[in-house]
Coordinates of C-alpha atoms and ligand atoms in Angstrom, one line a residue:
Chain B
X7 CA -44.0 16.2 -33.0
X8 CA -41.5 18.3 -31.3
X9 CA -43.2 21.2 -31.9
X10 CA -43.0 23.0 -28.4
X11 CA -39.4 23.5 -29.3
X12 CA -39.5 25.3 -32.4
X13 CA -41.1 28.4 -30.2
X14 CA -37.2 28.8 -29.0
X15 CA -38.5 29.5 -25.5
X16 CA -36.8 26.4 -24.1
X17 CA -33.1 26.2 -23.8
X18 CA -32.7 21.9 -23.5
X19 CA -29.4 22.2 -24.7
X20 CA -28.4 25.0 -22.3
X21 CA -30.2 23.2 -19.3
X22 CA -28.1 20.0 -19.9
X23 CA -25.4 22.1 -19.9
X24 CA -25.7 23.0 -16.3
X25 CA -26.3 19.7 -15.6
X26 CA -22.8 18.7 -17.1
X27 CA -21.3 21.7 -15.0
X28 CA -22.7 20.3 -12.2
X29 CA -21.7 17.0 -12.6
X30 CA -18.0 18.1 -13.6
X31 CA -17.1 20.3 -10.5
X32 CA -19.1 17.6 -8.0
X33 CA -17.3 14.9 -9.9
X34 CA -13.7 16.4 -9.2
X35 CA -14.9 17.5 -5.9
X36 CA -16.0 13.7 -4.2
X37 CA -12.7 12.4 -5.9
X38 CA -10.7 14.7 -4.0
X39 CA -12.8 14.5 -0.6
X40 CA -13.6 10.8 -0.8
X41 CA -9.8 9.8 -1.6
X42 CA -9.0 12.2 1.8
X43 CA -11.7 10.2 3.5
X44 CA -10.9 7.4 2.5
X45 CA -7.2 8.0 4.1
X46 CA -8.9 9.4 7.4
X47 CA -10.6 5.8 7.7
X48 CA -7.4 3.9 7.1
X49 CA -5.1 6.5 8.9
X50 CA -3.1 5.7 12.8
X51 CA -4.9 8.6 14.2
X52 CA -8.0 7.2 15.8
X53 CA -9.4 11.2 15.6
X54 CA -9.0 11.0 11.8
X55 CA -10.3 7.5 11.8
X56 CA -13.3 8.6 14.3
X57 CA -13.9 11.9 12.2
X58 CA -13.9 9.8 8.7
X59 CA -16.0 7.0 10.3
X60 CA -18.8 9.1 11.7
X61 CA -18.7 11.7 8.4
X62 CA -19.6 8.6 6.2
X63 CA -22.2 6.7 8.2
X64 CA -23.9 10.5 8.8
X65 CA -23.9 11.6 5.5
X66 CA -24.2 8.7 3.6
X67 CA -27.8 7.8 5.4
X68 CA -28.6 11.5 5.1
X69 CA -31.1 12.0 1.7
X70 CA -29.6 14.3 -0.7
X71 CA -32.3 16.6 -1.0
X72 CA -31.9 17.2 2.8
X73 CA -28.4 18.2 2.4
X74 CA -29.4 20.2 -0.7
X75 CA -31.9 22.2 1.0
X76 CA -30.0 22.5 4.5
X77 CA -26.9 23.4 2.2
X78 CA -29.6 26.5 0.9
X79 CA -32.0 27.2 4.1
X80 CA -29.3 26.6 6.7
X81 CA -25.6 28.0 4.8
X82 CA -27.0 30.7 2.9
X83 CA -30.3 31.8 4.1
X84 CA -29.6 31.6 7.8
X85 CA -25.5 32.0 7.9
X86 CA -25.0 34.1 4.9
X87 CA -22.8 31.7 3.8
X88 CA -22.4 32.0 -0.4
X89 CA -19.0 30.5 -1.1
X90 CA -19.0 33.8 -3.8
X91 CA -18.5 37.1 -3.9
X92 CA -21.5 37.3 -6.2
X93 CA -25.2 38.3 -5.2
X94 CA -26.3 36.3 -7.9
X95 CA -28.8 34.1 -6.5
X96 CA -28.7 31.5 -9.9
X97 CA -24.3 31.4 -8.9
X98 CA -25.0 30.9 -5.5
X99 CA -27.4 27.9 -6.0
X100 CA -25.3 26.4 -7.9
X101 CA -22.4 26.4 -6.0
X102 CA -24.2 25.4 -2.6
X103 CA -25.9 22.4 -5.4
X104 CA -21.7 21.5 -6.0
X105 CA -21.1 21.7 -2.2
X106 CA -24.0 19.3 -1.3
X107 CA -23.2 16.9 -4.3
X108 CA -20.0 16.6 -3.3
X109 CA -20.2 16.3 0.5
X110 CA -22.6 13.3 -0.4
X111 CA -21.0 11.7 -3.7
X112 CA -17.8 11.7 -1.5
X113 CA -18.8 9.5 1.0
X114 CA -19.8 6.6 -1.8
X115 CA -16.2 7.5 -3.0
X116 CA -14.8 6.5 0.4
X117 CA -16.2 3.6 0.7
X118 CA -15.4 2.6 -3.3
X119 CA -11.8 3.2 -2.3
X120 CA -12.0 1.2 0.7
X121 CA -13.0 -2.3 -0.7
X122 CA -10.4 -1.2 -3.0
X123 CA -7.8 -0.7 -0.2
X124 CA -8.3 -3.9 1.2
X125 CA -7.7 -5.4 -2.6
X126 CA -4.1 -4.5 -1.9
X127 CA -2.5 -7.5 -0.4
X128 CA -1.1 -6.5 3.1
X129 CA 2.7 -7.2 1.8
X130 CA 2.6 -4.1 -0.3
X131 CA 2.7 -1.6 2.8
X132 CA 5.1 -3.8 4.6
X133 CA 7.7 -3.7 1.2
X134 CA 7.0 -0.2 1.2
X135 CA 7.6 0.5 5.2
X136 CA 10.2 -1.6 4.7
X137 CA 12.3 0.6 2.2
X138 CA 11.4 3.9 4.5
X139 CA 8.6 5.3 2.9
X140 CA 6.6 7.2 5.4
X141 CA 2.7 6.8 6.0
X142 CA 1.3 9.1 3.6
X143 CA 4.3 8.2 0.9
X144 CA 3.2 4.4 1.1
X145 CA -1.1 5.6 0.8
X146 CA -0.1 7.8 -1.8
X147 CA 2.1 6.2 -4.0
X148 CA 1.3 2.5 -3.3
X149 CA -1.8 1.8 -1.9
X150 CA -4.0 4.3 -3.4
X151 CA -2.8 3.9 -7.1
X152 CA -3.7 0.5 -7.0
X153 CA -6.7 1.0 -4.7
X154 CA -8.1 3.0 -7.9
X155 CA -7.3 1.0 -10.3
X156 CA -9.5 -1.5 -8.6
X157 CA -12.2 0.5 -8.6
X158 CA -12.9 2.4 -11.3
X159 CA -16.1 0.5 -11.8
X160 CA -17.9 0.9 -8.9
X161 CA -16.2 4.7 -9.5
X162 CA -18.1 4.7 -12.7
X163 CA -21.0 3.5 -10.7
X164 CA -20.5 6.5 -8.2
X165 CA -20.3 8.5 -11.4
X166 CA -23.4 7.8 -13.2
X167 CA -25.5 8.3 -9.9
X168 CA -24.0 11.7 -9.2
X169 CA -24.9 12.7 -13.2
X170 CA -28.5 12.1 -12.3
X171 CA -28.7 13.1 -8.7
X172 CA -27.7 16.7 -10.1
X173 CA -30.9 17.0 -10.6
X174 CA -31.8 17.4 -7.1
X175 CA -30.2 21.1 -7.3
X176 CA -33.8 21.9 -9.2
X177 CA -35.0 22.5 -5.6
X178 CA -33.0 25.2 -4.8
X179 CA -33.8 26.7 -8.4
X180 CA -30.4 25.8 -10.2
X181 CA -31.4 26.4 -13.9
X182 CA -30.6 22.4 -14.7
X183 CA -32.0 19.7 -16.7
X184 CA -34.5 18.5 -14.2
X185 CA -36.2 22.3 -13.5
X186 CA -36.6 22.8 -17.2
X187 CA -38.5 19.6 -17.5
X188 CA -40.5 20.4 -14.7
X189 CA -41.6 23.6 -16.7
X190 CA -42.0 22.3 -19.7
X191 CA -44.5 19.6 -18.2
X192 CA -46.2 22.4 -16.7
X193 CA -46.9 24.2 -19.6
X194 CA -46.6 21.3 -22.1
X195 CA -49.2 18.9 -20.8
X196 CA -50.0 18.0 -23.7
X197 CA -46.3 16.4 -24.7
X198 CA -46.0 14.9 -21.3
X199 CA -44.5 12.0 -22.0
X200 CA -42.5 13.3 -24.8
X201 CA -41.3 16.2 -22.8
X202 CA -40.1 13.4 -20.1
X203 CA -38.9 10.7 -22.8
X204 CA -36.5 13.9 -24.0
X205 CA -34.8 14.0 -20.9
X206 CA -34.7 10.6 -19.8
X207 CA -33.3 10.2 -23.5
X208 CA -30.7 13.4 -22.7
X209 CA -29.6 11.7 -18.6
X210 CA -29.0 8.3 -20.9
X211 CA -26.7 10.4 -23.3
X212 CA -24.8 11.7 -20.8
X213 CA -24.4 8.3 -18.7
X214 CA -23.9 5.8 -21.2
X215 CA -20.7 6.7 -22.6
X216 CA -19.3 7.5 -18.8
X217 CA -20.4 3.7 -18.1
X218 CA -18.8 2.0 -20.9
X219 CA -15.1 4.4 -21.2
X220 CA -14.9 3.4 -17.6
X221 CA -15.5 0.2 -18.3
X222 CA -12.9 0.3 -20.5
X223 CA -10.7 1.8 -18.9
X224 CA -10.9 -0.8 -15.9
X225 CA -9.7 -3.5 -17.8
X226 CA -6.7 -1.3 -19.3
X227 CA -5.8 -0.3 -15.7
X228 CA -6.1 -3.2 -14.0
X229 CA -3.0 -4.5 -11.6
X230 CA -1.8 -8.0 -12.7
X231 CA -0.9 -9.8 -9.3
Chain J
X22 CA 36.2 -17.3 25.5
X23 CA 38.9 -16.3 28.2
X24 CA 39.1 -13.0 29.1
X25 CA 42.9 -12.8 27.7
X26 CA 41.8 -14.2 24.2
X27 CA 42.7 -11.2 21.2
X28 CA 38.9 -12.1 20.2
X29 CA 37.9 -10.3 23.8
X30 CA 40.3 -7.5 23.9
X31 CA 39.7 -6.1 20.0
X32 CA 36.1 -6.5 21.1
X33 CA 36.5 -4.9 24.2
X34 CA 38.2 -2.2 22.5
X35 CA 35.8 -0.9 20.1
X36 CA 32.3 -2.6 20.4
X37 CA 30.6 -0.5 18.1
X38 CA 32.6 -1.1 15.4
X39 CA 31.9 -4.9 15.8
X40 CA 27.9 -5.9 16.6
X41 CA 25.9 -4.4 14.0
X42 CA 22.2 -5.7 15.6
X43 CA 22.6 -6.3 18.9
X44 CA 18.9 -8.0 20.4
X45 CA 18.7 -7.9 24.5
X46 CA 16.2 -9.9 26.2
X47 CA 13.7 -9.3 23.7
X48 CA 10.0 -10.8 24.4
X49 CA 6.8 -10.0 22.2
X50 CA 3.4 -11.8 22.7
X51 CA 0.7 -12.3 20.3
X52 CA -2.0 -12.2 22.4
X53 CA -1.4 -15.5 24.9
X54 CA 0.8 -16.6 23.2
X55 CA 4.1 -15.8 24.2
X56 CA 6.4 -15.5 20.4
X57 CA 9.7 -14.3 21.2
X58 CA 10.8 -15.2 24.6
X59 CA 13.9 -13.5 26.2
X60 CA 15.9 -13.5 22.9
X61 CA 19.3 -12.2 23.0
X62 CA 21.6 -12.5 20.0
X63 CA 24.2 -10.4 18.2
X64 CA 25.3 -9.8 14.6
X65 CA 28.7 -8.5 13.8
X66 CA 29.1 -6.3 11.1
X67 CA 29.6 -8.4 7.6
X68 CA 28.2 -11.8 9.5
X69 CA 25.8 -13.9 8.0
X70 CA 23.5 -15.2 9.8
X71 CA 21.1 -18.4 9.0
X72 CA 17.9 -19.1 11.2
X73 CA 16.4 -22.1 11.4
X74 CA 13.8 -23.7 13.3
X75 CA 10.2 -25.7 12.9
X76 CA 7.0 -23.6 11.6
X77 CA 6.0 -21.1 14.2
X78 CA 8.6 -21.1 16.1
X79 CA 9.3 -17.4 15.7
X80 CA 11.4 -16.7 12.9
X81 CA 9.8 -14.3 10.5
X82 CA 8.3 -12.3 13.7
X83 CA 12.2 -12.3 15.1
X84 CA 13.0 -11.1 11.5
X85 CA 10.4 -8.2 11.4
X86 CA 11.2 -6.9 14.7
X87 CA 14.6 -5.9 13.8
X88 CA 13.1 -3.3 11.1
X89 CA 10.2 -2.8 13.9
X90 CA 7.7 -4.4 11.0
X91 CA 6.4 -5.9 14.5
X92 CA 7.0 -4.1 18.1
X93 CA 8.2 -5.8 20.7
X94 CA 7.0 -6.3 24.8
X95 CA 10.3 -5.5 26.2
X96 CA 14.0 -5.8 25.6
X97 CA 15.8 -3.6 23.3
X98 CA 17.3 -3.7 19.6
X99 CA 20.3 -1.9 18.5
X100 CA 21.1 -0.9 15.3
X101 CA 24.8 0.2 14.8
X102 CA 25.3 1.8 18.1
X103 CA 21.3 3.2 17.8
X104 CA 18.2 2.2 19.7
X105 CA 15.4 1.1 17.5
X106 CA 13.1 4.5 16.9
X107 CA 9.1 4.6 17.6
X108 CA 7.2 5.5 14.8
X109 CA 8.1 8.3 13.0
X110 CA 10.6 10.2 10.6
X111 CA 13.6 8.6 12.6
X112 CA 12.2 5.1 12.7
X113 CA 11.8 5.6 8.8
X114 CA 15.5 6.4 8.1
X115 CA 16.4 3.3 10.1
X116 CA 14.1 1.0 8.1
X117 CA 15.9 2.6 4.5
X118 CA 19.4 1.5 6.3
X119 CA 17.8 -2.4 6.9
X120 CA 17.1 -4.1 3.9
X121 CA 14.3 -6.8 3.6
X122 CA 13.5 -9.4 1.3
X123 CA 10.3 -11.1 1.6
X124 CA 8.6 -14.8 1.1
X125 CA 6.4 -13.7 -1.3
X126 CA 8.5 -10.6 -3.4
X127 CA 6.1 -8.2 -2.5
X128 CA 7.2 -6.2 -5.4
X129 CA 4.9 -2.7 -6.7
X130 CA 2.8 -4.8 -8.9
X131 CA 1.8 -1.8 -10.2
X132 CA 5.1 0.0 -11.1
X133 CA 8.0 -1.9 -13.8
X134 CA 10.9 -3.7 -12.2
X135 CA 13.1 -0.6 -12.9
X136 CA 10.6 1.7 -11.0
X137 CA 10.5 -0.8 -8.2
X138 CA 14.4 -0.3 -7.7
X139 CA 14.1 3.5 -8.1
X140 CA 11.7 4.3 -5.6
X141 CA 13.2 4.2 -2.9
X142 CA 16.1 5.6 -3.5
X143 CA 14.3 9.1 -4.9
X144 CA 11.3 8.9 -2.4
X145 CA 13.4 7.8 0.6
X146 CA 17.2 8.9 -0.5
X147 CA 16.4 12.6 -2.3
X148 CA 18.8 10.4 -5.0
X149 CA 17.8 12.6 -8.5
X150 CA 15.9 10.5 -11.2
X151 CA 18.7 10.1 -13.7
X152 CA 21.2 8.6 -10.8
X153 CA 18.5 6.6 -9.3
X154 CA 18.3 5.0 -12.8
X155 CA 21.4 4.1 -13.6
X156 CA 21.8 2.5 -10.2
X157 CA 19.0 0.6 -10.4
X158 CA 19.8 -1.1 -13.8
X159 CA 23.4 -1.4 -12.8
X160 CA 21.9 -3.6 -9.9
X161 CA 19.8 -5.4 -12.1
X162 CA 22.6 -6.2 -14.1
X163 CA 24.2 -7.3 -11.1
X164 CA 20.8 -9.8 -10.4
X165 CA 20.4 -11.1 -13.7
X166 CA 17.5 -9.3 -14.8
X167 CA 18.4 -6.2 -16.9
X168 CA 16.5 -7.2 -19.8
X169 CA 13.1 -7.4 -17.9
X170 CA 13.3 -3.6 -16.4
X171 CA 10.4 -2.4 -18.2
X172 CA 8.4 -5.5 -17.6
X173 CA 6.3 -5.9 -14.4
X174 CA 6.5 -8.2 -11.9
X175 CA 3.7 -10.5 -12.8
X176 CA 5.8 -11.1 -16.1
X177 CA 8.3 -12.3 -14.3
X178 CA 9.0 -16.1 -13.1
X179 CA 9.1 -16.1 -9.1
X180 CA 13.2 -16.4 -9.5
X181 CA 13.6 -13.0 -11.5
X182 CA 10.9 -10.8 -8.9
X183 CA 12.6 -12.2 -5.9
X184 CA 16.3 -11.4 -7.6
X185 CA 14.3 -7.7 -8.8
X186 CA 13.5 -7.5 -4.9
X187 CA 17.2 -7.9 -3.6
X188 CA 18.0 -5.7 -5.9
X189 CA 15.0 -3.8 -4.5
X190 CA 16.5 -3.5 -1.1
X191 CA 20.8 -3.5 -2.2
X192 CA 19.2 0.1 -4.1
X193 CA 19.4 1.5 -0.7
X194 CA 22.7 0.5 0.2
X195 CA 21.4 -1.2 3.7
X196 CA 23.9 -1.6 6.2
X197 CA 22.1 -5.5 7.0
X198 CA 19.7 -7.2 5.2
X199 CA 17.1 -9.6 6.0
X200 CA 15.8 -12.4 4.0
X201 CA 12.5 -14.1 5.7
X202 CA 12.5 -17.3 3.5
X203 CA 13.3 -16.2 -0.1
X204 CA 13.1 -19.1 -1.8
X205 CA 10.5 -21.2 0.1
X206 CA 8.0 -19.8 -2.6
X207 CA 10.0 -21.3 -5.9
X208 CA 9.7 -23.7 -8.0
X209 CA 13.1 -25.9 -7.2
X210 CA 14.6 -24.9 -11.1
X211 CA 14.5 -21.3 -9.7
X212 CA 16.0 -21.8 -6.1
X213 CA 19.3 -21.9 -7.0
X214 CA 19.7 -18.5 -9.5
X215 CA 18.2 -16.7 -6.1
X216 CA 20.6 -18.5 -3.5
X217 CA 23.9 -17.5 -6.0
X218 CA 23.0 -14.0 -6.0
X219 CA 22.4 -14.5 -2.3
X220 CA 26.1 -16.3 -1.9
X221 CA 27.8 -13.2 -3.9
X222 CA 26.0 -10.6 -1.4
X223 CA 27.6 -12.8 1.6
X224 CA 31.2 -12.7 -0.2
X225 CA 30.9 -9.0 -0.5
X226 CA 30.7 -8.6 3.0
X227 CA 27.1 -7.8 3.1
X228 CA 25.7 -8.2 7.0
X229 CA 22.8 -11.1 6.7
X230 CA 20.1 -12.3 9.0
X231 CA 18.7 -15.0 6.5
X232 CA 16.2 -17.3 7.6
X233 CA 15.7 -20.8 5.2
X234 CA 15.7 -24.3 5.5
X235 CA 18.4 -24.5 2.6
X236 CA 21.4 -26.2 4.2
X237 CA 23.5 -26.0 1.2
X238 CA 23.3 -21.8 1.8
X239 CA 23.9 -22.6 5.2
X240 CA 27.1 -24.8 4.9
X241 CA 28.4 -22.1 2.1
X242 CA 27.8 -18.9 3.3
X243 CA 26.7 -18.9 6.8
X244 CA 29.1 -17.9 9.7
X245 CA 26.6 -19.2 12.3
X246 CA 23.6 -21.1 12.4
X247 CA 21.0 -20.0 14.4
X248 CA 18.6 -22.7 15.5
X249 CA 14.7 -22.0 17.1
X250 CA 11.8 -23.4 18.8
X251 CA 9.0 -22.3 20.5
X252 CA 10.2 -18.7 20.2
X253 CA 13.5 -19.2 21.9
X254 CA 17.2 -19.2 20.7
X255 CA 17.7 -23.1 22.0
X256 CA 21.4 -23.2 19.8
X257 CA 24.0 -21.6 18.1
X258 CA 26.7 -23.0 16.1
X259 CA 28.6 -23.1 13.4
X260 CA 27.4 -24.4 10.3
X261 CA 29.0 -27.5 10.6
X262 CA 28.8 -27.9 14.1
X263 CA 24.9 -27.4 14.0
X264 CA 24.1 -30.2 10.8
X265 CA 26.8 -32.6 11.7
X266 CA 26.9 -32.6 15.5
X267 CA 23.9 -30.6 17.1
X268 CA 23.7 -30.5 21.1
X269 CA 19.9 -30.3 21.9
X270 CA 17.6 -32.5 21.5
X271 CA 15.2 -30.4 19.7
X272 CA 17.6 -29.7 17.0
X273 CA 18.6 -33.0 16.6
X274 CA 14.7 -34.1 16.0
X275 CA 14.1 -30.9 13.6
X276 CA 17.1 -31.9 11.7
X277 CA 16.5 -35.7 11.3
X278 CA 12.6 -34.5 9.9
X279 CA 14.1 -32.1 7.4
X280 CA 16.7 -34.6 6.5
X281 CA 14.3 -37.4 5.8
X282 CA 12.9 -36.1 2.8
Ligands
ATP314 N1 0.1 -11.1 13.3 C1 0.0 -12.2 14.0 N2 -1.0 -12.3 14.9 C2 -1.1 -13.4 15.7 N3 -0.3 -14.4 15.7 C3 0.7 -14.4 14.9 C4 0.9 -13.3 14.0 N4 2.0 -13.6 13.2 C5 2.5 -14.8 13.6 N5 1.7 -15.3 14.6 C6 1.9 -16.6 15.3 O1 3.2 -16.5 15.9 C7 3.9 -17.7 15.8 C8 5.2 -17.5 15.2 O2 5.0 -17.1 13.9 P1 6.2 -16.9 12.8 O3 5.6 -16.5 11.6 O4 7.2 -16.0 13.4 O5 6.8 -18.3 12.7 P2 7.9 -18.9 11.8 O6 8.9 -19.5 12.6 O7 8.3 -17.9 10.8 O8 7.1 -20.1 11.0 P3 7.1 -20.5 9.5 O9 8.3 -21.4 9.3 O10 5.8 -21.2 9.3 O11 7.2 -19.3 8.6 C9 3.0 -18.6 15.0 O12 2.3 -19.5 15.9 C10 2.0 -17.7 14.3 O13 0.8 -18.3 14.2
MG315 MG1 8.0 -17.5 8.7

């Protein structure tokens, strides 16, 4: 039945590897850009709070495979712009694919962390002003810790839609899951749906674990008020 | 007071060394409505301090404004000789050296009763970890609650997180503290365990603005009762002047309703 894979002329295993790359440095990436959006939007500067504001509701409504392909037409093919010193075109897509993921994923982050923030009954901050913790020390050590906890579901959630929306790097030619598919039901029309049940069944390998140790997780973590 | 009076001339002498919190004409509005009107009051150094009034007649927002929780409209508030700072660095240091106990606890319900009392003293003091612990549990010793330091907070009855947040505030060796109605939250049983640790503070010599309805603190610990409505100062008195013989007529109706049941 799986026949067309015995030829050895498809690497699946090496494709969903890329897609777990992917996934991994975008992953890291929106934490760390959402959580420094998320403190823009809840910052005393109105600038940061204007910046932050305006980021989200732009990029947020912006389809991913518009940023993905501005990312590639605009940064790299009209600026030059390869975020490596390599003139490998398969390293530069896929960076410019973890750039895009992450500018996107982060504003879904930001906005997990937000409903989180306001989780965090008001009389935290004020204990913590109130000992002489400064505005970042009270984010950083009180708010946001709890802030996370609070959301590592709809983190998870974040998560599992980043996994699959990796595969919008197949249209800037990142070697992924999603372009080998696309191949493969090219030249395998006769295994078309078992070409695509593969991959489905690989994307559901990768997510369904993610969903349920975060799950987990979000219990374990949880603040007891 | 006559001018000849020793009370005048030591206090004419050195000043500083006397008022700890000195408010001048302070006003603050919320909007229309006009919270803190033209307060002026002073708190020597090791005075305690009770403020009492009806339900929005000012009291907590009088209470925050001396750690600049809220702003104020105009008027100024001293602390030890020092203008209150705008935000910033400097207005930081001043909230470490004003200790405040809240209502509700308000402890890090995400950090153990031991970490609570650290915190501040390595994130705001530069104390190292190994003295900021054995400070901490010697003031939780002090509180009563040295056997729940690795518990956190929502294991602990209301009495042992509000004795956890004195101990809290006492980590950073304020020069006042402020308690906005600590024991309004209890349960009656635990009241009492939170007013004695309260009454020990006071002995020490520890400068208190404490704002409560419990009379019995009052009469015991208080040096001067501070009575408000309608966000002004309408009395001060003694203790026992204020409960047994008050002067306005506003006091005299807010005590007959609070002693009526
Ligand atoms: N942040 C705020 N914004 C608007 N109005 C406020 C705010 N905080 C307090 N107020 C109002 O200011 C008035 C005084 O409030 P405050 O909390 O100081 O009263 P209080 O004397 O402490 O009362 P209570 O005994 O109920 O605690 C009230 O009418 C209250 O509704
Ligand atoms: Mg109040």
């Amino acid at each position: 039945m799986f026949d067309f894979l015995e030829s050895g002329q498809y690497d699946v295993l090496g494709a969903f590897w890329v897609t777990v790359q992917l996934t991994f440095y975008s992953a890291i990436g929106s934490l760390i850009w959402g959580t420094v959006l998320a403190a823009m939007r809840v910052s005393p500067v109105p600038l940061m709070r204007t910046f932050g504001t305006v980021y989200v509701h732009v990029v947020r409504n912006t389809p991913l495979t518009v940023i993905v392909m501005a990312a590639s037409l605009g940064l790299f093919q009209t600026l030059g712009i390869t975020l490596t010193g390599s003139d490998d075109f398969e390293v530069i897509g896929f960076r410019l694919a973890v750039l895009s993921l992450i500018a996107y994923h982060a504003t879904f982050v930001c906005e997990a962390l937000r409903s989180g923030i306001n989780t965090v009954p008001v009389g935290q901050a004020e204990a913590a002003r109130a000992l002489g913790l400064n505005f970042s020390q009270v984010l950083s050590l009180i708010v946001l810790p709890q802030a996370f906890r609070a959301v590592v579901t709809p983190l998870a959630n974040v998560l599992i839609a980043l996994t699959k929306n990796t595969t919008v790097a197949a249209a800037i030619g990142v070697a992924e899951a999603a372009l080998l598919m696309k191949e493969m039901i090219e030249t395998e029309s006769d295994a078309i749906f078992l070409v695509s049940a593969m991959f489905a069944f690989g994307f559901v390998v990768l997510t369904l674990p993610t969903g349920m140790l975060l799950g987990w997780v979000s219990k374990r973590v949880a603040v007891k008020r | 007071m006559t001018p000849m009076s020793n009370v005048s001339v030591t206090k004419d002498a050195a000043p500083a060394a006397e008022d700890l919190v000195v408010l001048k004409n302070v006003d603050k509005h919320f909007g229309a409505l006009h919270v803190l009107q033209d307060i002026n009051l002073t708190i020597g150094r090791g005075e305690v301090v009770v403020v009492i009034g009806p339900s929005g007649s000012g009291k907590s927002t009088l209470c925050r404004t001396i750690n600049r929780l809220e702003t104020i409209d105009s008027g100024t508030i001293t602390i030890d000789g020092k203008p209150l700072p705008a935000e910033g660095k400097e207005l930081a240091r001043l909230r470490a050296d004003v200790g405040m106990v809240f209502q509700s606890f308000n402890l890090f319900a995400h950090k153990t009763v031991l970490e609570n009392v650290m915190l501040g003293q390595i994130k705001v003091r530069g104390v190292d970890k190994k003295a900021a612990e054995e400070k901490a549990r010697s003031l939780l010793d002090r509180v009563g609650v040295a056997t729940q330091a690795d518990k956190y907070p929502a294991q602990l009855s209301g009495g042992q997180q509000q004795r956890v947040a004195i101990a809290r505030a006492l980590a950073m060796d304020p020069k006042v503290m402020l308690f906005d109605e600590p024991t309004s939250a209890l349960d009656p049983e635990m009241i009492n365990e939170v007013l004695e640790v309260m009454q020990q503070l006071a002995q020490n010599g520890m400068t208190m603005v404490v704002v409560t309805h419990e009379m019995g603190f009052a009469r015991s610990a208080a040096n001067r009762v501070v009575f408000m409505a309608d966000g002004r100062i309408v009395e001060e008195a003694t203790p026992d002047q204020f409960f047994s013989n008050p002067r306005s007529d506003r006091a005299k109706d807010f005590l007959s309703k609070i002693l009526h049941h």
